[in-house]
XYZ file of C-alpha atoms in Angstrom:
119
model
C 207.210 -60.747 1.994
C 209.849 -61.443 -0.614
C 211.751 -58.428 -1.909
C 212.490 -58.759 -5.631
C 215.424 -56.341 -5.391
C 217.075 -58.511 -2.734
C 216.504 -61.631 -4.820
C 217.861 -59.886 -7.914
C 220.991 -59.002 -5.948
C 221.352 -62.671 -4.938
C 220.914 -63.742 -8.552
C 223.517 -61.251 -9.778
C 225.927 -62.431 -7.087
C 225.364 -66.054 -8.081
C 225.804 -65.159 -11.763
C 229.186 -63.568 -11.031
C 230.245 -66.600 -8.977
C 229.152 -69.029 -11.698
C 230.960 -67.061 -14.403
C 234.089 -67.071 -12.247
C 233.878 -70.826 -11.758
C 233.187 -71.343 -15.457
C 236.265 -69.341 -16.395
C 238.288 -71.772 -14.282
C 237.177 -74.805 -16.305
C 236.358 -73.305 -19.668
C 236.009 -70.243 -21.833
C 233.253 -68.390 -23.641
C 232.334 -69.759 -27.037
C 233.112 -66.899 -29.441
C 230.573 -68.182 -31.965
C 227.533 -68.479 -29.668
C 226.696 -65.685 -27.243
C 226.237 -66.918 -23.687
C 227.708 -70.343 -24.439
C 230.708 -71.802 -22.643
C 233.096 -74.561 -23.691
C 235.454 -76.624 -21.552
C 239.116 -75.753 -22.037
C 240.802 -78.528 -23.991
C 244.183 -79.802 -22.852
C 247.255 -79.320 -25.014
C 247.934 -82.782 -26.407
C 250.611 -81.627 -28.849
C 253.486 -81.958 -26.404
C 255.939 -84.347 -28.080
C 257.645 -85.123 -24.765
C 254.430 -86.126 -22.974
C 254.151 -89.815 -22.269
C 250.970 -91.857 -22.531
C 250.224 -91.438 -18.824
C 250.459 -87.651 -19.045
C 248.113 -87.628 -22.017
C 245.681 -89.927 -20.198
C 245.789 -87.684 -17.121
C 245.130 -84.638 -19.289
C 242.166 -86.312 -20.964
C 240.732 -87.400 -17.612
C 241.050 -83.859 -16.262
C 239.389 -82.535 -19.432
C 236.452 -84.929 -19.037
C 235.997 -83.851 -15.416
C 236.176 -80.185 -16.399
C 233.668 -80.769 -19.191
C 231.179 -82.327 -16.764
C 231.624 -79.445 -14.320
C 231.262 -76.930 -17.156
C 227.938 -78.478 -18.219
C 226.529 -78.265 -14.680
C 227.720 -74.701 -14.119
C 226.433 -73.547 -17.496
C 223.013 -75.111 -16.840
C 222.776 -73.268 -13.531
C 223.909 -70.021 -15.174
C 221.132 -70.387 -17.751
C 218.600 -70.767 -14.908
C 219.930 -67.633 -13.218
C 219.908 -65.670 -16.486
C 216.321 -66.789 -17.136
C 215.273 -65.574 -13.678
C 216.944 -62.206 -14.283
C 215.108 -61.961 -17.612
C 211.808 -62.677 -15.823
C 212.568 -59.859 -13.389
C 213.171 -57.485 -16.299
C 209.977 -58.686 -18.022
C 207.878 -58.292 -14.879
C 206.982 -61.985 -14.723
C 209.332 -62.969 -11.902
C 207.738 -64.855 -9.039
C 204.914 -66.244 -11.169
C 204.760 -70.005 -11.777
C 205.335 -70.741 -15.449
C 202.900 -73.674 -15.250
C 199.880 -72.482 -13.282
C 200.400 -68.719 -13.284
C 200.077 -68.480 -9.510
C 202.520 -66.635 -7.282
C 205.634 -68.622 -6.329
C 205.971 -69.000 -2.570
C 208.390 -66.558 -0.940
C 210.170 -69.350 0.919
C 210.786 -71.137 -2.382
C 212.266 -68.019 -3.960
C 214.412 -67.400 -0.889
C 215.749 -70.962 -1.132
C 216.153 -70.840 -4.926
C 215.778 -67.356 -6.412
C 215.852 -68.788 -9.939
C 212.871 -71.105 -9.366
C 210.490 -70.843 -12.343
C 207.633 -72.737 -10.695
C 205.707 -72.909 -7.444
C 206.296 -75.766 -4.999
C 203.387 -77.771 -6.422
C 204.957 -77.721 -9.892
C 208.640 -78.060 -9.051
C 210.574 -80.641 -11.015
C 212.265 -83.659 -9.507
């Protein structure tokens, strides 16, 4: 049997890890709660040559892609934590049936049962 408290602890641990990784590639958007933005490189260095600027832009693009993936996962984790608080955790959002324990163990943020999983 799946213990919701154990899964909540896993979700909170993953949330902390994701926020730590996000802080390495971005920062919180002060205008939108819960939103993250990639950290932009400083392109105002008058001594930087074209190659340095290109390298900075390439690193920014990579960081932006990583930030998008991490933020998407963080949203999934936050949604699962909200379902725990609402008492709807472990119930498939499509069919309303109980989500299999093995599925929740593998992915504690899963919003659907195996039959309705995406991709």
